[in-house]
PDB file of C-alpha atoms in Angstrom:
ATOM      1  CA  UNK Q1280    -235.361 212.560 -36.543  1.00 65.00           C
ATOM      2  CA  UNK Q1281    -235.417 214.581 -33.329  1.00 82.00           C
ATOM      3  CA  UNK Q1282    -237.734 214.169 -30.410  1.00 90.00           C
ATOM      4  CA  UNK Q1283    -241.355 212.992 -30.733  1.00 91.00           C
ATOM      5  CA  UNK Q1284    -243.621 214.263 -27.952  1.00 92.00           C
ATOM      6  CA  UNK Q1285    -246.391 211.699 -27.601  1.00 93.00           C
ATOM      7  CA  UNK Q1286    -248.731 213.730 -25.404  1.00 95.00           C
ATOM      8  CA  UNK Q1287    -249.273 217.453 -25.905  1.00 94.00           C
ATOM      9  CA  UNK Q1288    -252.276 219.727 -26.175  1.00 94.00           C
ATOM     10  CA  UNK Q1289    -251.172 222.001 -28.978  1.00 96.00           C
ATOM     11  CA  UNK Q1290    -254.371 224.004 -29.408  1.00 93.00           C
ATOM     12  CA  UNK Q1291    -254.594 224.573 -25.651  1.00 92.00           C
ATOM     13  CA  UNK Q1292    -250.980 225.706 -25.587  1.00 95.00           C
ATOM     14  CA  UNK Q1293    -251.691 228.141 -28.411  1.00 95.00           C
ATOM     15  CA  UNK Q1294    -254.819 229.461 -26.659  1.00 92.00           C
ATOM     16  CA  UNK Q1295    -252.852 229.875 -23.424  1.00 92.00           C
ATOM     17  CA  UNK Q1296    -250.385 232.098 -25.279  1.00 94.00           C
ATOM     18  CA  UNK Q1297    -253.302 234.393 -26.107  1.00 93.00           C
ATOM     19  CA  UNK Q1298    -254.522 234.440 -22.490  1.00 94.00           C
ATOM     20  CA  UNK Q1299    -253.451 236.164 -19.291  1.00 95.00           C
ATOM     21  CA  UNK Q1300    -250.819 234.019 -17.573  1.00 96.00           C
ATOM     22  CA  UNK Q1301    -251.534 233.613 -13.845  1.00 97.00           C
ATOM     23  CA  UNK Q1302    -249.318 230.541 -13.401  1.00 96.00           C
ATOM     24  CA  UNK Q1303    -247.120 232.465 -10.966  1.00 96.00           C
ATOM     25  CA  UNK Q1304    -250.061 233.296  -8.661  1.00 96.00           C
ATOM     26  CA  UNK Q1305    -249.583 232.218  -5.068  1.00 97.00           C
ATOM     27  CA  UNK Q1306    -252.863 233.652  -3.798  1.00 97.00           C
ATOM     28  CA  UNK Q1307    -256.151 234.986  -5.061  1.00 97.00           C
ATOM     29  CA  UNK Q1308    -254.724 238.440  -4.422  1.00 96.00           C
ATOM     30  CA  UNK Q1309    -252.195 237.716  -7.198  1.00 96.00           C
ATOM     31  CA  UNK Q1310    -254.911 236.712  -9.671  1.00 97.00           C
ATOM     32  CA  UNK Q1311    -257.104 239.780  -9.115  1.00 95.00           C
ATOM     33  CA  UNK Q1312    -254.784 242.473 -10.518  1.00 96.00           C
ATOM     34  CA  UNK Q1313    -253.911 240.316 -13.529  1.00 95.00           C
ATOM     35  CA  UNK Q1314    -257.587 239.988 -14.442  1.00 96.00           C
ATOM     36  CA  UNK Q1315    -258.371 243.626 -13.674  1.00 95.00           C
ATOM     37  CA  UNK Q1316    -255.681 244.902 -16.031  1.00 93.00           C
ATOM     38  CA  UNK Q1317    -256.286 242.341 -18.791  1.00 92.00           C
ATOM     39  CA  UNK Q1318    -257.542 243.441 -22.170  1.00 87.00           C
ATOM     40  CA  UNK Q1319    -260.249 241.222 -23.637  1.00 83.00           C
ATOM     41  CA  UNK Q1320    -258.958 238.668 -26.153  1.00 77.00           C
ATOM     42  CA  UNK Q1321    -259.891 239.595 -29.722  1.00 75.00           C
ATOM     43  CA  UNK Q1322    -263.264 241.075 -30.624  1.00 79.00           C
ATOM     44  CA  UNK Q1323    -265.342 238.877 -28.300  1.00 83.00           C
ATOM     45  CA  UNK Q1324    -264.921 240.996 -25.185  1.00 91.00           C
ATOM     46  CA  UNK Q1325    -263.979 237.935 -23.127  1.00 95.00           C
ATOM     47  CA  UNK Q1326    -261.091 237.951 -20.677  1.00 96.00           C
ATOM     48  CA  UNK Q1327    -259.244 234.651 -20.856  1.00 95.00           C
ATOM     49  CA  UNK Q1328    -256.699 233.533 -18.281  1.00 96.00           C
ATOM     50  CA  UNK Q1329    -254.905 230.307 -17.542  1.00 96.00           C
ATOM     51  CA  UNK Q1330    -252.422 228.621 -15.260  1.00 96.00           C
ATOM     52  CA  UNK Q1331    -253.774 228.828 -11.719  1.00 97.00           C
ATOM     53  CA  UNK Q1332    -253.188 225.884  -9.385  1.00 97.00           C
ATOM     54  CA  UNK Q1333    -255.206 225.709  -6.177  1.00 97.00           C
ATOM     55  CA  UNK Q1334    -252.490 223.559  -4.594  1.00 96.00           C
ATOM     56  CA  UNK Q1335    -250.096 226.520  -4.516  1.00 97.00           C
ATOM     57  CA  UNK Q1336    -252.642 229.227  -3.722  1.00 97.00           C
ATOM     58  CA  UNK Q1337    -252.498 230.415  -0.109  1.00 97.00           C
ATOM     59  CA  UNK Q1338    -256.257 229.847   0.139  1.00 97.00           C
ATOM     60  CA  UNK Q1339    -255.825 226.182  -0.839  1.00 96.00           C
ATOM     61  CA  UNK Q1340    -258.937 226.196  -3.030  1.00 96.00           C
ATOM     62  CA  UNK Q1341    -260.152 226.955  -6.524  1.00 96.00           C
ATOM     63  CA  UNK Q1342    -261.168 230.546  -7.212  1.00 97.00           C
ATOM     64  CA  UNK Q1343    -264.948 230.873  -7.423  1.00 96.00           C
ATOM     65  CA  UNK Q1344    -267.495 232.753  -9.474  1.00 95.00           C
ATOM     66  CA  UNK Q1345    -267.776 235.288  -6.638  1.00 96.00           C
ATOM     67  CA  UNK Q1346    -263.990 235.781  -6.587  1.00 97.00           C
ATOM     68  CA  UNK Q1347    -263.937 236.449 -10.322  1.00 97.00           C
ATOM     69  CA  UNK Q1348    -266.937 238.786 -10.020  1.00 97.00           C
ATOM     70  CA  UNK Q1349    -265.021 240.810  -7.408  1.00 96.00           C
ATOM     71  CA  UNK Q1350    -261.983 240.957  -9.692  1.00 96.00           C
ATOM     72  CA  UNK Q1351    -263.779 241.613 -12.974  1.00 95.00           C
ATOM     73  CA  UNK Q1352    -267.543 241.948 -13.347  1.00 93.00           C
ATOM     74  CA  UNK Q1353    -267.512 244.205 -16.422  1.00 92.00           C
ATOM     75  CA  UNK Q1354    -266.567 241.422 -18.867  1.00 95.00           C
ATOM     76  CA  UNK Q1355    -267.081 237.689 -19.164  1.00 96.00           C
ATOM     77  CA  UNK Q1356    -264.088 235.917 -17.613  1.00 97.00           C
ATOM     78  CA  UNK Q1357    -262.903 232.332 -17.966  1.00 97.00           C
ATOM     79  CA  UNK Q1358    -259.925 231.215 -15.885  1.00 97.00           C
ATOM     80  CA  UNK Q1359    -258.380 227.856 -16.785  1.00 96.00           C
ATOM     81  CA  UNK Q1360    -256.553 225.595 -14.355  1.00 96.00           C
ATOM     82  CA  UNK Q1361    -252.995 224.646 -15.335  1.00 94.00           C
ATOM     83  CA  UNK Q1362    -254.165 221.078 -16.103  1.00 92.00           C
ATOM     84  CA  UNK Q1363    -256.913 222.118 -18.496  1.00 89.00           C
ATOM     85  CA  UNK Q1364    -259.399 219.944 -16.604  1.00 89.00           C
ATOM     86  CA  UNK Q1365    -260.918 222.738 -14.530  1.00 94.00           C
ATOM     87  CA  UNK Q1366    -262.087 226.233 -15.390  1.00 95.00           C
ATOM     88  CA  UNK Q1367    -263.805 228.970 -13.424  1.00 96.00           C
ATOM     89  CA  UNK Q1368    -266.232 231.505 -14.883  1.00 96.00           C
ATOM     90  CA  UNK Q1369    -267.619 234.709 -13.505  1.00 95.00           C
ATOM     91  CA  UNK Q1370    -271.368 235.385 -13.504  1.00 94.00           C
ATOM     92  CA  UNK Q1371    -271.351 237.163 -16.854  1.00 94.00           C
ATOM     93  CA  UNK Q1372    -269.520 234.280 -18.547  1.00 95.00           C
ATOM     94  CA  UNK Q1373    -271.852 231.707 -17.011  1.00 93.00           C
ATOM     95  CA  UNK Q1374    -274.886 233.634 -18.221  1.00 92.00           C
ATOM     96  CA  UNK Q1375    -273.510 233.801 -21.765  1.00 92.00           C
ATOM     97  CA  UNK Q1376    -272.677 230.077 -21.895  1.00 91.00           C
ATOM     98  CA  UNK Q1377    -275.803 228.772 -20.177  1.00 84.00           C
ATOM     99  CA  UNK Q1378    -273.648 227.486 -17.353  1.00 65.00           C
ATOM    100  CA  UNK Q1379    -275.797 228.591 -14.391  1.00 64.00           C
ATOM    101  CA  UNK Q1380    -278.615 226.290 -15.497  1.00 66.00           C
ATOM    102  CA  UNK Q1381    -276.412 223.238 -15.806  1.00 69.00           C
ATOM    103  CA  UNK Q1382    -276.230 220.725 -12.979  1.00 70.00           C
ATOM    104  CA  UNK Q1383    -272.843 220.030 -11.475  1.00 72.00           C
ATOM    105  CA  UNK Q1384    -271.487 223.557 -11.726  1.00 81.00           C
ATOM    106  CA  UNK Q1385    -270.987 224.916  -8.247  1.00 85.00           C
ATOM    107  CA  UNK Q1386    -269.592 228.341  -7.443  1.00 88.00           C
ATOM    108  CA  UNK Q1387    -268.690 228.796 -11.108  1.00 88.00           C
ATOM    109  CA  UNK Q1388    -266.154 225.955 -11.057  1.00 89.00           C
ATOM    110  CA  UNK Q1389    -266.359 223.601 -14.049  1.00 87.00           C
ATOM    111  CA  UNK Q1390    -264.668 220.201 -13.836  1.00 88.00           C
ATOM    112  CA  UNK Q1391    -264.199 218.783 -17.359  1.00 85.00           C
ATOM    113  CA  UNK Q1392    -267.293 220.642 -18.593  1.00 86.00           C
ATOM    114  CA  UNK Q1393    -266.220 220.922 -22.201  1.00 82.00           C
ATOM    115  CA  UNK Q1394    -269.803 221.337 -23.394  1.00 83.00           C
ATOM    116  CA  UNK Q1395    -269.980 224.635 -21.483  1.00 86.00           C
ATOM    117  CA  UNK Q1396    -266.479 225.755 -22.484  1.00 85.00           C
ATOM    118  CA  UNK Q1397    -267.373 225.051 -26.130  1.00 86.00           C
ATOM    119  CA  UNK Q1398    -269.730 228.046 -25.907  1.00 90.00           C
ATOM    120  CA  UNK Q1399    -266.898 230.470 -25.138  1.00 91.00           C
ATOM    121  CA  UNK Q1400    -266.248 232.498 -28.306  1.00 91.00           C
ATOM    122  CA  UNK Q1401    -263.331 231.222 -30.358  1.00 89.00           C
ATOM    123  CA  UNK Q1402    -260.197 233.266 -30.634  1.00 89.00           C
ATOM    124  CA  UNK Q1403    -259.488 235.196 -33.827  1.00 90.00           C
ATOM    125  CA  UNK Q1404    -258.166 232.789 -36.508  1.00 91.00           C
ATOM    126  CA  UNK Q1405    -255.300 235.130 -37.422  1.00 93.00           C
ATOM    127  CA  UNK Q1406    -254.245 235.494 -33.788  1.00 93.00           C
ATOM    128  CA  UNK Q1407    -254.428 231.717 -33.362  1.00 94.00           C
ATOM    129  CA  UNK Q1408    -252.304 231.060 -36.451  1.00 97.00           C
ATOM    130  CA  UNK Q1409    -249.667 233.577 -35.355  1.00 97.00           C
ATOM    131  CA  UNK Q1410    -249.491 232.053 -31.870  1.00 97.00           C
ATOM    132  CA  UNK Q1411    -249.378 228.544 -33.382  1.00 97.00           C
ATOM    133  CA  UNK Q1412    -246.422 229.553 -35.543  1.00 98.00           C
ATOM    134  CA  UNK Q1413    -244.580 230.886 -32.488  1.00 98.00           C
ATOM    135  CA  UNK Q1414    -245.234 227.725 -30.443  1.00 98.00           C
ATOM    136  CA  UNK Q1415    -244.194 225.466 -33.327  1.00 98.00           C
ATOM    137  CA  UNK Q1416    -241.003 227.459 -33.876  1.00 98.00           C
ATOM    138  CA  UNK Q1417    -240.123 227.237 -30.166  1.00 97.00           C
ATOM    139  CA  UNK Q1418    -240.732 223.506 -30.147  1.00 97.00           C
ATOM    140  CA  UNK Q1419    -238.627 223.090 -33.305  1.00 96.00           C
ATOM    141  CA  UNK Q1420    -235.761 224.981 -31.631  1.00 96.00           C
ATOM    142  CA  UNK Q1421    -236.113 222.586 -28.686  1.00 95.00           C
ATOM    143  CA  UNK Q1422    -235.723 219.613 -31.043  1.00 96.00           C
ATOM    144  CA  UNK Q1423    -239.353 218.489 -31.279  1.00 96.00           C
ATOM    145  CA  UNK Q1424    -239.874 217.152 -34.802  1.00 97.00           C
ATOM    146  CA  UNK Q1425    -243.249 215.481 -34.254  1.00 97.00           C
ATOM    147  CA  UNK Q1426    -246.034 215.467 -31.687  1.00 97.00           C
ATOM    148  CA  UNK Q1427    -249.307 213.798 -30.826  1.00 96.00           C
ATOM    149  CA  UNK Q1428    -252.112 216.144 -29.842  1.00 94.00           C
ATOM    150  CA  UNK Q1429    -253.819 214.089 -27.148  1.00 92.00           C
ATOM    151  CA  UNK Q1430    -256.850 216.315 -26.654  1.00 89.00           C
ATOM    152  CA  UNK Q1431    -259.880 214.134 -25.921  1.00 84.00           C
ATOM    153  CA  UNK Q1432    -262.319 216.634 -27.448  1.00 87.00           C
ATOM    154  CA  UNK Q1433    -260.696 216.890 -30.893  1.00 89.00           C
ATOM    155  CA  UNK Q1434    -263.164 216.571 -33.737  1.00 88.00           C
ATOM    156  CA  UNK Q1435    -263.411 217.570 -37.401  1.00 89.00           C
ATOM    157  CA  UNK Q1436    -262.935 221.306 -36.722  1.00 90.00           C
ATOM    158  CA  UNK Q1437    -259.776 220.795 -34.674  1.00 92.00           C
ATOM    159  CA  UNK Q1438    -258.335 218.287 -37.134  1.00 91.00           C
ATOM    160  CA  UNK Q1439    -259.092 220.668 -39.992  1.00 91.00           C
ATOM    161  CA  UNK Q1440    -257.344 223.507 -38.197  1.00 94.00           C
ATOM    162  CA  UNK Q1441    -254.256 221.403 -37.444  1.00 96.00           C
ATOM    163  CA  UNK Q1442    -254.159 220.003 -41.000  1.00 94.00           C
ATOM    164  CA  UNK Q1443    -254.465 223.479 -42.507  1.00 96.00           C
ATOM    165  CA  UNK Q1444    -251.650 224.790 -40.345  1.00 97.00           C
ATOM    166  CA  UNK Q1445    -249.463 221.832 -41.331  1.00 97.00           C
ATOM    167  CA  UNK Q1446    -250.261 222.380 -45.016  1.00 96.00           C
ATOM    168  CA  UNK Q1447    -249.557 226.109 -44.786  1.00 97.00           C
ATOM    169  CA  UNK Q1448    -246.293 225.690 -42.862  1.00 97.00           C
ATOM    170  CA  UNK Q1449    -247.609 227.278 -39.666  1.00 98.00           C
ATOM    171  CA  UNK Q1450    -246.761 224.036 -37.844  1.00 98.00           C
ATOM    172  CA  UNK Q1451    -243.294 222.710 -38.629  1.00 97.00           C
ATOM    173  CA  UNK Q1452    -243.708 219.329 -36.920  1.00 97.00           C
ATOM    174  CA  UNK Q1453    -245.312 216.135 -38.102  1.00 96.00           C
ATOM    175  CA  UNK Q1454    -248.655 215.945 -36.284  1.00 96.00           C
ATOM    176  CA  UNK Q1455    -250.827 213.061 -35.171  1.00 92.00           C
ATOM    177  CA  UNK Q1456    -254.031 213.900 -33.334  1.00 91.00           C
ATOM    178  CA  UNK Q1457    -256.288 211.861 -31.113  1.00 89.00           C
ATOM    179  CA  UNK Q1458    -260.020 212.394 -31.521  1.00 85.00           C
ATOM    180  CA  UNK Q1459    -263.074 212.279 -29.336  1.00 81.00           C
ATOM    181  CA  UNK Q1460    -264.776 208.853 -29.370  1.00 80.00           C
ATOM    182  CA  UNK Q1461    -267.962 210.655 -30.390  1.00 77.00           C
ATOM    183  CA  UNK Q1462    -266.241 212.072 -33.477  1.00 73.00           C
ATOM    184  CA  UNK Q1463    -264.670 208.864 -34.797  1.00 74.00           C
ATOM    185  CA  UNK Q1464    -267.319 208.465 -37.521  1.00 75.00           C
ATOM    186  CA  UNK Q1465    -266.844 212.113 -38.612  1.00 77.00           C
ATOM    187  CA  UNK Q1466    -263.090 212.143 -39.239  1.00 72.00           C
ATOM    188  CA  UNK Q1467    -260.818 210.527 -41.829  1.00 69.00           C
ATOM    189  CA  UNK Q1468    -259.152 207.243 -40.896  1.00 69.00           C
ATOM    190  CA  UNK Q1469    -255.761 207.221 -39.146  1.00 64.00           C
ATOM    191  CA  UNK Q1470    -252.989 208.411 -41.434  1.00 63.00           C
ATOM    192  CA  UNK Q1471    -255.235 210.387 -43.778  1.00 63.00           C
TER     193      UNK Q1471
END
């Protein structure tokens, strides 16, 4: 057996492949043009981006709702931090997800607010499967034979998606997935 990666976020990696990559941004001025020229992902009309890191941005801070509104006000925008623990939404996205009325969201910056992010429209299943196949193939070429998806919000839907992709050969690796503590009673026992 090759390498087993014990901590990945497969579904996030797949979603990132279907998003605008701003991981090379060194300032907000680098993020703006990427968002302005981005086509919305799928049929939803949302612009999805990922990879910013405030530690390397010249401004030394997270982008804000106002920044994203200046860059792109014509579509809902969600910009994910490289860690996956922070996201920023523009005004339109916050309105569509109910974010503005939620306590703890300041300047459009969401720290581990998965309940808000869960309201962002899902990506097209066909696009997701194609991106999943590409990621799995890359990982297989790199010698990864098995992985553990360590996403703390996994539940029945995510496990069903991963299991279906394994069954259909979209994912080439052996997969184990962690689940949300709140979903433990809704999912099959370990190994099933």
